[in-house]
Tab-separated table of C-alpha atoms in Angstrom:
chain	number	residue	atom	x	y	z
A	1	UNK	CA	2.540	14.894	-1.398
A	2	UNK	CA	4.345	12.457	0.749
A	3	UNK	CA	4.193	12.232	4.698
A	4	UNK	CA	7.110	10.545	5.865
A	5	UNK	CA	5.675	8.471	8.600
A	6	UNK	CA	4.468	6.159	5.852
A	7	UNK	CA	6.876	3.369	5.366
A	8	UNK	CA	9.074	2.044	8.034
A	9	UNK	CA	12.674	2.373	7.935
A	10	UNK	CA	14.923	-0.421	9.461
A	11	UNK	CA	17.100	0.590	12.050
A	12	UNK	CA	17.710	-0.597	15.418
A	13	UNK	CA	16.046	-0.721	18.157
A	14	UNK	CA	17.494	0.384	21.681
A	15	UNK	CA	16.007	0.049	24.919
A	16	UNK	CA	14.237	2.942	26.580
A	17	UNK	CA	12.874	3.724	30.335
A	18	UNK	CA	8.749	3.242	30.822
A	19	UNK	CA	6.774	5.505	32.936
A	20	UNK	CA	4.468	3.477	34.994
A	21	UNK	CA	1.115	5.815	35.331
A	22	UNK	CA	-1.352	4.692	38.296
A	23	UNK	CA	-4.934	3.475	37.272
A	24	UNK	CA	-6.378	0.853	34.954
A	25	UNK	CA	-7.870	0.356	31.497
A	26	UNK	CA	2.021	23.321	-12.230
A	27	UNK	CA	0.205	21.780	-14.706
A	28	UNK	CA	0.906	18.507	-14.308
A	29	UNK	CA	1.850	19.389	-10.126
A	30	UNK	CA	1.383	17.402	-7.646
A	31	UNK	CA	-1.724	17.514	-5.231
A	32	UNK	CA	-1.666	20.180	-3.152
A	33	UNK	CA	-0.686	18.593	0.681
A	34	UNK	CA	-4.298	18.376	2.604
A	35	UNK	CA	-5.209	18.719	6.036
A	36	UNK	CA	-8.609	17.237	8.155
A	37	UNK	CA	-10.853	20.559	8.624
A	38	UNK	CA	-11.122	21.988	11.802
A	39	UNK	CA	-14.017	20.276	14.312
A	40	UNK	CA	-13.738	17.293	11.675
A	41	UNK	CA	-16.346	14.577	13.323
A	42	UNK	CA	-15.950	11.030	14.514
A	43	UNK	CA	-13.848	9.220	11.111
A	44	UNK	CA	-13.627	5.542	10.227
A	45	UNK	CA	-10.326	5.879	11.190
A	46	UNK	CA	-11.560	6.860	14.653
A	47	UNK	CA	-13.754	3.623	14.585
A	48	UNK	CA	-11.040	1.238	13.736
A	49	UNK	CA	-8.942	2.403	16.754
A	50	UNK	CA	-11.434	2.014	19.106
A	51	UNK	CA	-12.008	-1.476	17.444
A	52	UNK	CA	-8.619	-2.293	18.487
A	53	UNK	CA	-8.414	-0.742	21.576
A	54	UNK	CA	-11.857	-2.683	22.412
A	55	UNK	CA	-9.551	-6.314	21.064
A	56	UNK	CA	-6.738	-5.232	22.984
A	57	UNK	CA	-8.328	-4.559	26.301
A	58	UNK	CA	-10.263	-7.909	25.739
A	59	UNK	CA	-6.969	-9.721	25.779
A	60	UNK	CA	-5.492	-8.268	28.134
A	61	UNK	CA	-8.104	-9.337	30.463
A	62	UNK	CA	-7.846	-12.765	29.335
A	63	UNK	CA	-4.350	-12.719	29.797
A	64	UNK	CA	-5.144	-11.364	33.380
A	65	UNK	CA	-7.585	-14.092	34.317
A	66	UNK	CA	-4.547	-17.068	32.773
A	67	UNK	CA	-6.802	-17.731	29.720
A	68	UNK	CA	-4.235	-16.819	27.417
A	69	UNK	CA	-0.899	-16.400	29.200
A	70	UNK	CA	0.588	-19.378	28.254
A	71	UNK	CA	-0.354	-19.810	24.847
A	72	UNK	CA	0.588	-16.560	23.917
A	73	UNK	CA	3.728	-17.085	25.241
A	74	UNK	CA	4.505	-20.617	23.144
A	75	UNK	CA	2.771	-18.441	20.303
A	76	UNK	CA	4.862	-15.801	20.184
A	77	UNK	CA	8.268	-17.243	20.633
A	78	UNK	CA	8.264	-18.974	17.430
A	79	UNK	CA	6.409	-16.226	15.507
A	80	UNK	CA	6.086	-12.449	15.147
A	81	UNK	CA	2.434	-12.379	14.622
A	82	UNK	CA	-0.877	-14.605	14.904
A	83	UNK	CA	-4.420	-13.890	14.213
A	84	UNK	CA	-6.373	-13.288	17.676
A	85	UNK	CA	-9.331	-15.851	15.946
A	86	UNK	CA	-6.115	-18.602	15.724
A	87	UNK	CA	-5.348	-18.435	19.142
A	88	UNK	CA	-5.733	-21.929	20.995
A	89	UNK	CA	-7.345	-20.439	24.653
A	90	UNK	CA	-9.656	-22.099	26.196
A	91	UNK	CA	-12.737	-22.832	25.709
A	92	UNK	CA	-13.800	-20.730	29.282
A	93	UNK	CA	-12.721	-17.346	27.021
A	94	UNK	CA	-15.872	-17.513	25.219
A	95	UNK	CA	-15.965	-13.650	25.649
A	96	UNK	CA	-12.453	-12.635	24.252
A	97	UNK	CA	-13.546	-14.808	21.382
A	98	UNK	CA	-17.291	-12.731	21.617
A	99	UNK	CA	-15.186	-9.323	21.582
A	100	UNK	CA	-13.063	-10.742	18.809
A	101	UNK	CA	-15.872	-10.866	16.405
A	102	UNK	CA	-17.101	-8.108	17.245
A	103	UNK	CA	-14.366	-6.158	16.807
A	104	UNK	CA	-13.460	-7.560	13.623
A	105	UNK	CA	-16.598	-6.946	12.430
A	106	UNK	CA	-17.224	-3.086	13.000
A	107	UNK	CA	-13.521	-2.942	11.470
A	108	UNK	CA	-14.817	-4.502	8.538
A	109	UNK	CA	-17.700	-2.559	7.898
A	110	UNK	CA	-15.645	0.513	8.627
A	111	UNK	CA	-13.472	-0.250	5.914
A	112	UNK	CA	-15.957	-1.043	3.336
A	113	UNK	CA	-14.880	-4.811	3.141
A	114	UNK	CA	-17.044	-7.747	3.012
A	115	UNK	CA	-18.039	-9.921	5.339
A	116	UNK	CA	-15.782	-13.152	3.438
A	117	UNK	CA	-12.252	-11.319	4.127
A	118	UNK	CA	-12.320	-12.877	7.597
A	119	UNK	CA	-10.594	-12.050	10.718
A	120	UNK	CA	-8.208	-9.077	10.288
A	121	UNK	CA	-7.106	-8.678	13.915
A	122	UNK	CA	-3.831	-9.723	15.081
A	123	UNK	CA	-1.378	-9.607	17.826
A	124	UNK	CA	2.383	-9.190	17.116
A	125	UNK	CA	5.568	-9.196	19.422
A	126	UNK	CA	6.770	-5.455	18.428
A	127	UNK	CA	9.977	-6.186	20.281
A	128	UNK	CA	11.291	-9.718	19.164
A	129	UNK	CA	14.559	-8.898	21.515
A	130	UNK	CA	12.241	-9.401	24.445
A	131	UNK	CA	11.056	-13.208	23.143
A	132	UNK	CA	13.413	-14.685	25.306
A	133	UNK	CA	11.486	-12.731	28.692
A	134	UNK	CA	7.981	-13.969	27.062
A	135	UNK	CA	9.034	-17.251	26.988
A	136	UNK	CA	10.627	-16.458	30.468
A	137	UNK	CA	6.707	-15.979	31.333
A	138	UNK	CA	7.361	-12.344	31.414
A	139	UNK	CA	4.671	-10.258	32.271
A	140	UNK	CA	3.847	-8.428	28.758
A	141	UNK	CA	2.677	-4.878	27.483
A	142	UNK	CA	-0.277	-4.983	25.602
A	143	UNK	CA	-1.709	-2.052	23.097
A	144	UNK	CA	-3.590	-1.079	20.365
A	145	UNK	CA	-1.727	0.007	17.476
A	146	UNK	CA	-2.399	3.482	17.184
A	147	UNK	CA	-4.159	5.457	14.322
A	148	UNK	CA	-2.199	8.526	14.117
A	149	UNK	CA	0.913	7.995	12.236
A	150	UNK	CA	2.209	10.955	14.189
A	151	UNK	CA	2.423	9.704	17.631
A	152	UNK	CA	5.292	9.560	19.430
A	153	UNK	CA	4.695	7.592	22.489
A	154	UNK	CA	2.069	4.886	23.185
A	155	UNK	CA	0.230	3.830	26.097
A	156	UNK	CA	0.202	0.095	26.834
A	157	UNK	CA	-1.046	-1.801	30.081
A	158	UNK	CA	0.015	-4.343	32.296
A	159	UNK	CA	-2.513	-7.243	32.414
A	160	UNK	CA	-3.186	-5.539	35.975
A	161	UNK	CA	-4.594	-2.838	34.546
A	162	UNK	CA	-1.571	-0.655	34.881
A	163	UNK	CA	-1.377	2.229	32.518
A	164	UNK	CA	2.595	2.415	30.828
A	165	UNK	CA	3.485	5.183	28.552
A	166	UNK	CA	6.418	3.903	26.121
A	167	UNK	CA	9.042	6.392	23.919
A	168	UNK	CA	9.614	5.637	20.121
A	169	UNK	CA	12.062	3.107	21.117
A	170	UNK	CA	11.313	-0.707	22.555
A	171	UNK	CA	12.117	-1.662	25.969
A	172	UNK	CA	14.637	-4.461	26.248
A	173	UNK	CA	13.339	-6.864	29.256
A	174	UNK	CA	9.608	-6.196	28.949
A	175	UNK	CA	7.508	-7.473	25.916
A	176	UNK	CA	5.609	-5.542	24.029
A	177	UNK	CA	2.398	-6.969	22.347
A	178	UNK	CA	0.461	-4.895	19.596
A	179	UNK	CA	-3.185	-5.399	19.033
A	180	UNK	CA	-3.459	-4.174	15.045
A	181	UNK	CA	-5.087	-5.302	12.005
A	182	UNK	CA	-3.607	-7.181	9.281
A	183	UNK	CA	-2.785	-5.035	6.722
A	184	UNK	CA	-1.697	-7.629	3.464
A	185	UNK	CA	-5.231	-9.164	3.979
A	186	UNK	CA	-6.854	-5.623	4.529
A	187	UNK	CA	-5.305	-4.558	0.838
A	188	UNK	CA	-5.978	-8.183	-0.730
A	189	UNK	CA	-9.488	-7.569	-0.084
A	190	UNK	CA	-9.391	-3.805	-0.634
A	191	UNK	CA	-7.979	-4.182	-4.191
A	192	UNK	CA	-10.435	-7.174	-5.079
A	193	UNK	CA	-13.319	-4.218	-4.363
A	194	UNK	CA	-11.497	-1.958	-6.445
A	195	UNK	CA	-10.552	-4.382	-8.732
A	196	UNK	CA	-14.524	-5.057	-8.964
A	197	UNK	CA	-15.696	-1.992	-8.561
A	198	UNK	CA	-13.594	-0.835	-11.999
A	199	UNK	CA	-14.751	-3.913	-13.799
A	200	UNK	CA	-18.230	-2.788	-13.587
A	201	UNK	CA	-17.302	0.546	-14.756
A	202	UNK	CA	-15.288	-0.334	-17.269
A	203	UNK	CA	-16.105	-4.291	-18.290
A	204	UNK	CA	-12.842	-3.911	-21.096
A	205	UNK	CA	-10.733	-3.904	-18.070
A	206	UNK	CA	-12.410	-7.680	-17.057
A	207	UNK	CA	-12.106	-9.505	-20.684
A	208	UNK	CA	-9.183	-11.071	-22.197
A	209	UNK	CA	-6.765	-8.939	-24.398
A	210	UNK	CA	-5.395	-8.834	-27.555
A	211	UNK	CA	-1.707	-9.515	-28.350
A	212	UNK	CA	-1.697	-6.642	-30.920
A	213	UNK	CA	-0.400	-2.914	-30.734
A	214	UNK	CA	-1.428	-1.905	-34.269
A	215	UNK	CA	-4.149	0.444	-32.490
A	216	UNK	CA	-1.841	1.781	-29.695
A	217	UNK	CA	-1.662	5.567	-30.767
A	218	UNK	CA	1.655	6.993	-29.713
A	219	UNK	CA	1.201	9.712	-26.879
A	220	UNK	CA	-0.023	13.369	-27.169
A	221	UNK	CA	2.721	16.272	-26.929
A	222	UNK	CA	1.103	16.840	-23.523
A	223	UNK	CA	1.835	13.305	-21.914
A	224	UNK	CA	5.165	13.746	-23.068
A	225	UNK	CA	5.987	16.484	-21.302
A	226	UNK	CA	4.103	14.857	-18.530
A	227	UNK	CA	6.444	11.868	-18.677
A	228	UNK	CA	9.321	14.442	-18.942
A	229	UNK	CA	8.519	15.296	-15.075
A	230	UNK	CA	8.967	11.516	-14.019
A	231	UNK	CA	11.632	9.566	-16.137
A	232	UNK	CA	14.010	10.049	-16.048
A	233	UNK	CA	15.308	12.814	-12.991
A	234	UNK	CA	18.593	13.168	-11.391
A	235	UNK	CA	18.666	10.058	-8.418
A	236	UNK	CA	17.706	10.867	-4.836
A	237	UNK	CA	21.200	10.935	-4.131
A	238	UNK	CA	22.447	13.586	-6.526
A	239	UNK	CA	23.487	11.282	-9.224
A	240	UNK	CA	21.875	11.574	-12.397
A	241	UNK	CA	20.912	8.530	-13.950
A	242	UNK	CA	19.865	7.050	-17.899
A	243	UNK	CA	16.559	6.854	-18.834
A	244	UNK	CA	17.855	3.057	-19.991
A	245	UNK	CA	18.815	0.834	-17.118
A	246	UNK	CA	21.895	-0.632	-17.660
A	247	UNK	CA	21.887	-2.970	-14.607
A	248	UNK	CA	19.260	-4.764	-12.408
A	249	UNK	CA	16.762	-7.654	-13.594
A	250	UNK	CA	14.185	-7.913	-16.231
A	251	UNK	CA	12.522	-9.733	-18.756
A	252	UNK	CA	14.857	-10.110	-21.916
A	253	UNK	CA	13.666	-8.294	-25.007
A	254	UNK	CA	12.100	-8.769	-28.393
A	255	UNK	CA	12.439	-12.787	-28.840
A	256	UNK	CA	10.504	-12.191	-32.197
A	257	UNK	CA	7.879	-10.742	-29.738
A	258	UNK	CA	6.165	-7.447	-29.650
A	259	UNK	CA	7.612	-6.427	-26.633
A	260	UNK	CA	11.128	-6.293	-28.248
A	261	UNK	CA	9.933	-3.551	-31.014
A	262	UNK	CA	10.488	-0.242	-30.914
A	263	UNK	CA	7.784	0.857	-32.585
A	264	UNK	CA	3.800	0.775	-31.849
A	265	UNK	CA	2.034	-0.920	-33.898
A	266	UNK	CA	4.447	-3.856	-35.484
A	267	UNK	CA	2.882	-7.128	-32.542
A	268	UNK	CA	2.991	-10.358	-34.076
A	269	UNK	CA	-0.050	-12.733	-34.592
A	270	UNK	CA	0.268	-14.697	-31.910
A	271	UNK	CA	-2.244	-14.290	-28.826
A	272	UNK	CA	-1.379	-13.598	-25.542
A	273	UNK	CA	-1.138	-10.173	-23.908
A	274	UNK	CA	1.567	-7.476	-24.483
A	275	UNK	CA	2.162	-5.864	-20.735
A	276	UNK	CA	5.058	-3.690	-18.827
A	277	UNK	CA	6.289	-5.440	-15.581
A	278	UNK	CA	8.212	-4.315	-12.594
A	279	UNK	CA	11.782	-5.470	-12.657
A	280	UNK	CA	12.549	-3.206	-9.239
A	281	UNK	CA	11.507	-0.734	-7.296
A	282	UNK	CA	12.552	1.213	-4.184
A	283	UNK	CA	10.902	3.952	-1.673
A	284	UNK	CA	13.752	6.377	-0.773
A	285	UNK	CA	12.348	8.567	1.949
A	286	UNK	CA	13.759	7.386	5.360
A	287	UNK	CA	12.362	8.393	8.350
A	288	UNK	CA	13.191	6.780	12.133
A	289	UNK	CA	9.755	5.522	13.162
A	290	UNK	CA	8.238	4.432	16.433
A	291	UNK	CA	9.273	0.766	17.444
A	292	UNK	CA	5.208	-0.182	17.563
A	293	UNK	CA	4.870	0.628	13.781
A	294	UNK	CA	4.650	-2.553	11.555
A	295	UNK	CA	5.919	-2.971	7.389
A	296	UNK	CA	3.683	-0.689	5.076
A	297	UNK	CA	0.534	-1.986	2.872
A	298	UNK	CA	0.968	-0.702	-0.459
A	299	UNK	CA	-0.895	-0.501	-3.668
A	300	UNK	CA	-1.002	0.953	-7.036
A	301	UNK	CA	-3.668	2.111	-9.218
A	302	UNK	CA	-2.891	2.307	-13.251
A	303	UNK	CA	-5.006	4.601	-15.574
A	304	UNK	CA	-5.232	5.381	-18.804
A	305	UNK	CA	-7.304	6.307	-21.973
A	306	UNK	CA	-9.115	3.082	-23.802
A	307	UNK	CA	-9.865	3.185	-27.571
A	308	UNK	CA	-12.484	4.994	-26.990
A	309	UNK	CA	-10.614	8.000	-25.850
A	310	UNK	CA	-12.089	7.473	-22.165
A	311	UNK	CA	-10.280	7.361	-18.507
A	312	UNK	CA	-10.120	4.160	-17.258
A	313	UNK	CA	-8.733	2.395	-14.189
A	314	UNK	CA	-7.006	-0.799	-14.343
A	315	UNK	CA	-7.788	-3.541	-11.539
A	316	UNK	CA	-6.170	-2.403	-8.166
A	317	UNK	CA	-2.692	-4.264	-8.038
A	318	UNK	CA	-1.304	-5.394	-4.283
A	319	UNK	CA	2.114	-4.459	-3.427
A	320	UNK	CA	2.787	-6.972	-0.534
A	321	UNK	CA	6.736	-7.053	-0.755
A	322	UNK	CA	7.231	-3.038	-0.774
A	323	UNK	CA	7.435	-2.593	3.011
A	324	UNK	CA	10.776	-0.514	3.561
A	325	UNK	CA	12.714	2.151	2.532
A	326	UNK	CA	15.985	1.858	1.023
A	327	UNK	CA	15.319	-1.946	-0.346
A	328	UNK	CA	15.774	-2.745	-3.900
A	329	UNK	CA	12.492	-5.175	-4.409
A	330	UNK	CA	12.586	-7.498	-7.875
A	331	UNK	CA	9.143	-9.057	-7.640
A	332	UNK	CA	8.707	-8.854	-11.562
A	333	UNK	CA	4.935	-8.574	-11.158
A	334	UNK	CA	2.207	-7.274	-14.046
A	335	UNK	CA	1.575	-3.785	-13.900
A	336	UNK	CA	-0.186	-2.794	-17.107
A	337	UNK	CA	-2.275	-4.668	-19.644
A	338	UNK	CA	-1.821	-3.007	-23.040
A	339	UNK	CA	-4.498	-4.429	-24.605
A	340	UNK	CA	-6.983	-2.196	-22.966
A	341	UNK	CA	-5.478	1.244	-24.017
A	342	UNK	CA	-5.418	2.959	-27.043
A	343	UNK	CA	-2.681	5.461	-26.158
A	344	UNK	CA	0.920	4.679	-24.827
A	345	UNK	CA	0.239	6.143	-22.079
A	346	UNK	CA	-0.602	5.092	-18.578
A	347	UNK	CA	-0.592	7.140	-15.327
A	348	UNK	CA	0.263	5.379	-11.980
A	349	UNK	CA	-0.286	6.019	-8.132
A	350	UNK	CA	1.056	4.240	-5.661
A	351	UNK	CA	-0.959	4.521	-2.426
A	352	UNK	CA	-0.586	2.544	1.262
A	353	UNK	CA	-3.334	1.255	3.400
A	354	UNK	CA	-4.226	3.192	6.940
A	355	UNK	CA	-6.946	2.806	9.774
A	356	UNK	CA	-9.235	5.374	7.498
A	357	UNK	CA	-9.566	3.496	4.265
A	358	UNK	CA	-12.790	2.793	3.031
A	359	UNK	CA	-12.385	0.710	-0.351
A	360	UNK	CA	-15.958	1.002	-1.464
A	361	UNK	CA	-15.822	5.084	-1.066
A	362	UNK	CA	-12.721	4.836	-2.422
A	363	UNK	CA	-13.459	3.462	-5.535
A	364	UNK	CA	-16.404	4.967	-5.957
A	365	UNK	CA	-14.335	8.114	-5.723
A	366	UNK	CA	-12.133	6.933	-8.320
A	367	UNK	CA	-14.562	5.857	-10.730
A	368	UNK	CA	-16.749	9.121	-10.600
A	369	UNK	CA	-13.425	11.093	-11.129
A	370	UNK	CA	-12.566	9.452	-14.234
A	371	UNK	CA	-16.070	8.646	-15.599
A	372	UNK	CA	-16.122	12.724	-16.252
A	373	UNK	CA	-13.250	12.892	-18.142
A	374	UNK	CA	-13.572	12.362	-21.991
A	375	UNK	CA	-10.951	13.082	-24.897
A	376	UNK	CA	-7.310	12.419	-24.584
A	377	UNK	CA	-5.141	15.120	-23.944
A	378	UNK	CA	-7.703	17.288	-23.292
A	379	UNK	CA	-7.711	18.333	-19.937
A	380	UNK	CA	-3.769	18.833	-20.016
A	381	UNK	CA	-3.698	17.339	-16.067
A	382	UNK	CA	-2.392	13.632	-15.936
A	383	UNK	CA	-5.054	11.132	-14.626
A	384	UNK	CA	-2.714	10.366	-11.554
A	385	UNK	CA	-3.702	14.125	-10.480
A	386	UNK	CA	-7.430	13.492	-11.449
A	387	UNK	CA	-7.692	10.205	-8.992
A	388	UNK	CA	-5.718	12.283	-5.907
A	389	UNK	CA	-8.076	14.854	-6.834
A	390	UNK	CA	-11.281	12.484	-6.203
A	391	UNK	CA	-10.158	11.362	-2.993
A	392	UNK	CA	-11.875	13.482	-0.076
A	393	UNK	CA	-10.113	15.530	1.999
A	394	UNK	CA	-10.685	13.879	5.445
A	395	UNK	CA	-8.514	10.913	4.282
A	396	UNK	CA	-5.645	12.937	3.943
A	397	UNK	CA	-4.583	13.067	7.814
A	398	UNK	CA	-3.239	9.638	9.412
A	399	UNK	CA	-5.671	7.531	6.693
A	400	UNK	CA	-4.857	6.724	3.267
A	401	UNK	CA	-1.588	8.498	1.705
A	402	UNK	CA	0.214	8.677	-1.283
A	403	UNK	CA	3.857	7.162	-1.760
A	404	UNK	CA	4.089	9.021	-5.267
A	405	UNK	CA	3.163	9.562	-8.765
A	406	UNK	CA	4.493	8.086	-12.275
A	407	UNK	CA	3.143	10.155	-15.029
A	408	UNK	CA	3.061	8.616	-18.984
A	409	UNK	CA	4.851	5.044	-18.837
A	410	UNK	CA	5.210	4.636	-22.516
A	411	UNK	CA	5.501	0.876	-23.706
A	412	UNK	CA	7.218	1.988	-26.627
A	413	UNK	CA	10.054	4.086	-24.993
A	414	UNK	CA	10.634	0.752	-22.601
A	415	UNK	CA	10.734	-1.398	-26.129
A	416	UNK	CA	13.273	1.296	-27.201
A	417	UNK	CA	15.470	1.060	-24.144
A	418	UNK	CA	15.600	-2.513	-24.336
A	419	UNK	CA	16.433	-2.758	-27.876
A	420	UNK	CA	19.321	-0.982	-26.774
A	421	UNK	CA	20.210	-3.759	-24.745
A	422	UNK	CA	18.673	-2.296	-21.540
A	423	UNK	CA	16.582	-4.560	-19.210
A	424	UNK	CA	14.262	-1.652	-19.452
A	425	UNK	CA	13.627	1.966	-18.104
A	426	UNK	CA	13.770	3.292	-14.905
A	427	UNK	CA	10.846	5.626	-13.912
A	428	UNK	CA	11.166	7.899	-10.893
A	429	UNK	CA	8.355	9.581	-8.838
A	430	UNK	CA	6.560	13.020	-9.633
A	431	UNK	CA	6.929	13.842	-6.013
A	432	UNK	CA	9.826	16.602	-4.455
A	433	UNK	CA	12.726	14.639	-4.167
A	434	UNK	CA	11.326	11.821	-5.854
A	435	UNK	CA	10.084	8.594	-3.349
A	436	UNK	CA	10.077	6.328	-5.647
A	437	UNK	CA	11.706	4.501	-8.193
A	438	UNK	CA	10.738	1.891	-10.580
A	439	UNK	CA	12.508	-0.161	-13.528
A	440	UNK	CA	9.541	-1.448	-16.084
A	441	UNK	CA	10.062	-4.162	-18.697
A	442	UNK	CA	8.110	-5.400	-21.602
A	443	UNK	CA	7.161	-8.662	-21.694
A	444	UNK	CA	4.705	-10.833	-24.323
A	445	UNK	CA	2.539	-13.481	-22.494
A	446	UNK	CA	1.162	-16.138	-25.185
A	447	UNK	CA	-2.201	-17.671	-24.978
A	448	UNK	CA	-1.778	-21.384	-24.309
């Protein structure tokens, strides 16, 4: 299940008329799509946005009263973005600063984040066209980022206190400031409590790893045909394409390593860890959003089956880089640690950050999921299913979301492919359509 309103696509942005409003402040399936239920109470998501709203209205008096005016406007023209706790105002805005904290703090707690992550409210020029008018001394717009992904206009105030409803496109003369929160610190601290969170659970995902495959046992008939439904599938755009990439970046194979054999089992003596990296990757689903909406805040969770035939989930890995459609990323980051399976076979889910995240329910929802599922192969559902499973219902309308599902990333069909003088394999999302693509290397990392 994908909703497109996810991941900002970049096109341009045209100028658009304001309305000025009187008054002031199957068996391996995907999930099925879910929906909030009906009379759904007050969510966290619903707390964060009124955090923001509370931040935004809290500037905009101080920009009312000249506390802030010009700073924000030297601010802003040589940056995008700065935290509202970094803003130089003076000292007589001891109550923005009060409101601030406050803020920051039931945004925090709302998202299940300690207290150590800091300030993770921001203000960003959402039209950089109109830096030139800010400078200028402009009079900005300023609003709260909203919640629902969904929305198609937004309602922003004058620093008088008068009420301006904007379309999905920027105006041209008039800046636009956007209270939000700061969503590559929000998942850095998210996926250190995950990251935590599965360490406890499973303390083999916390130690150091052996170099050796010999106990890697190939995968099951039924994670084969799971990995059938992911890599590799004919292209978004029609074209079919080779399991084998025959183009792109990677990590060069074998080197008298294990990651250059094509069979499990056959690692060398040396220590280090044997893991699968990500060459590339791309989101393909497009969609025109709102000018308001900032880059997305992904991150992926990898599972799997340890030699003990038990789930497992990997630390939480941060996705910083993957922000837009239609961009072919090379960040040739760690995804999987072979040492801690004892299949070749690891599930992955890619997920994105929204107002209604709570990382301590979240892995807690995780964890219990997988904690009740024993013997490999046995359930015939991929893991990636059993975590989108776990997550509750309520999160599933303008909060956390899933870009897509890998099923079955084998380490020895990525050896195969590049012994064949591939970079490595290309593995495409479980999804309809398929919204994501990845190309995953092998690579040995020696103990020094």
């Amino acid at each position: 299940m994908y909703r497109s309103g996810l991941i900002r696509t970049a096109v341009a942005v045209a100028a658009s008329s304001v309305c000025l409003v009187s008054g002031a402040a199957g068996a391996w399936a995907q999930p099925e799509a879910r929906t909030a239920p009906s009379g759904a109470q007050p969510t966290r998501a619903d707390a964060v946005q009124h955090a923001k709203q509370a931040a935004a209205r809290s500037l905009r008096e101080a920009y009312a009263t000249g506390q802030v005016k010009d700073v924000m406007a030297g601010t802003l023209t040589s940056a995008n973005e700065v935290s509202l706790d970094r803003l130089p105002i003076r000292s007589a805005a001891s109550g923005f600063r009060a409101s601030v904290e406050s803020s920051n703090s039931a945004i925090l707690t709302a998202k299940g984040l300690p207290v150590s992550t800091g300030n993770v409210l921001q203000v960003r020029l959402a039209n950089p066209q109109a830096r030139a008018a800010l400078a200028e001394g402009v009079q900005p717009l300023i609003a709260a980022e909203p919640s629902d992904r969904q929305a198609t206009s937004l309602t922003a105030y004058r620093p008088d206190g008068i009420e301006v409803k904007l379309g999905a496109t920027a105006p041209a003369d008039v800046p636009v400031l956007i209270v939000g929160i700061d969503g590559d610190r929000i998942v850095a601290a998210g996926t250190k409590v995950m990251s935590d969170g599965f360490k406890a659970a499973w303390p083999q995902a916390g130690t150091a790893s052996s170099g050796d495959l010999s106990t890697l046992k190939p995968k099951t008939s039924a994670a084969a045909r799971a990995a059938s439904r992911t890599a590799p599938i004919p292209r978004p755009d029609g074209r079919q394409a080779s399991a084998a990439r025959t183009s792109g970046t990677g990590t060069a194979p074998g080197n008298g390593t294990a990651s250059g054999s094509s069979t499990i089992g056959t690692a060398g003596a040396a220590q280090g860890k044997n893991v699968t990296r990500i060459n590339d990757v791309q989101l393909h689903k497009s969609n025109e959003e709102p000018f308001w909406k900032g880059g997305a805040e992904a991150f992926a969770v990898v599972s799997g089956w340890d030699k003990n035939d038990k789930a497992f989930a990997e630390p939480a890995l941060q996705l910083p880089y993957l922000d837009w459609t239609g961009v072919d990323y090379h960040p040739n980051q760690n995804l999987i640690d072979w040492g801690h399976f004892g299949y070749d076979s690891a599930d992955l889910v890619f997920l994105e950050e929204d107002d209604g995240t709570n990382y301590k329910d979240l892995t807690k929802a995780i964890v219990d999921a997988l904690l009740t599922v024993t013997g490999y192969g046995t359930t015939g559902i991929p893991l990636a299913n059993t975590i989108m499973d776990a997550i509750p219902d309520k999160w599933w309308t303008d909060d956390t979301d899933e870009l897509d599902q890998v099923y079955s990333v084998s380490h020895d069909a990525i050896a195969k492919a590049q012994n064949a003088g591939a970079p490595g394999l290309t593995y495409f999302g479980a999804s309809g359509g398929s919204n994501l693509s990845i190309g995953l290397s092998n690579a040995f990392i020696p103990k020094t």
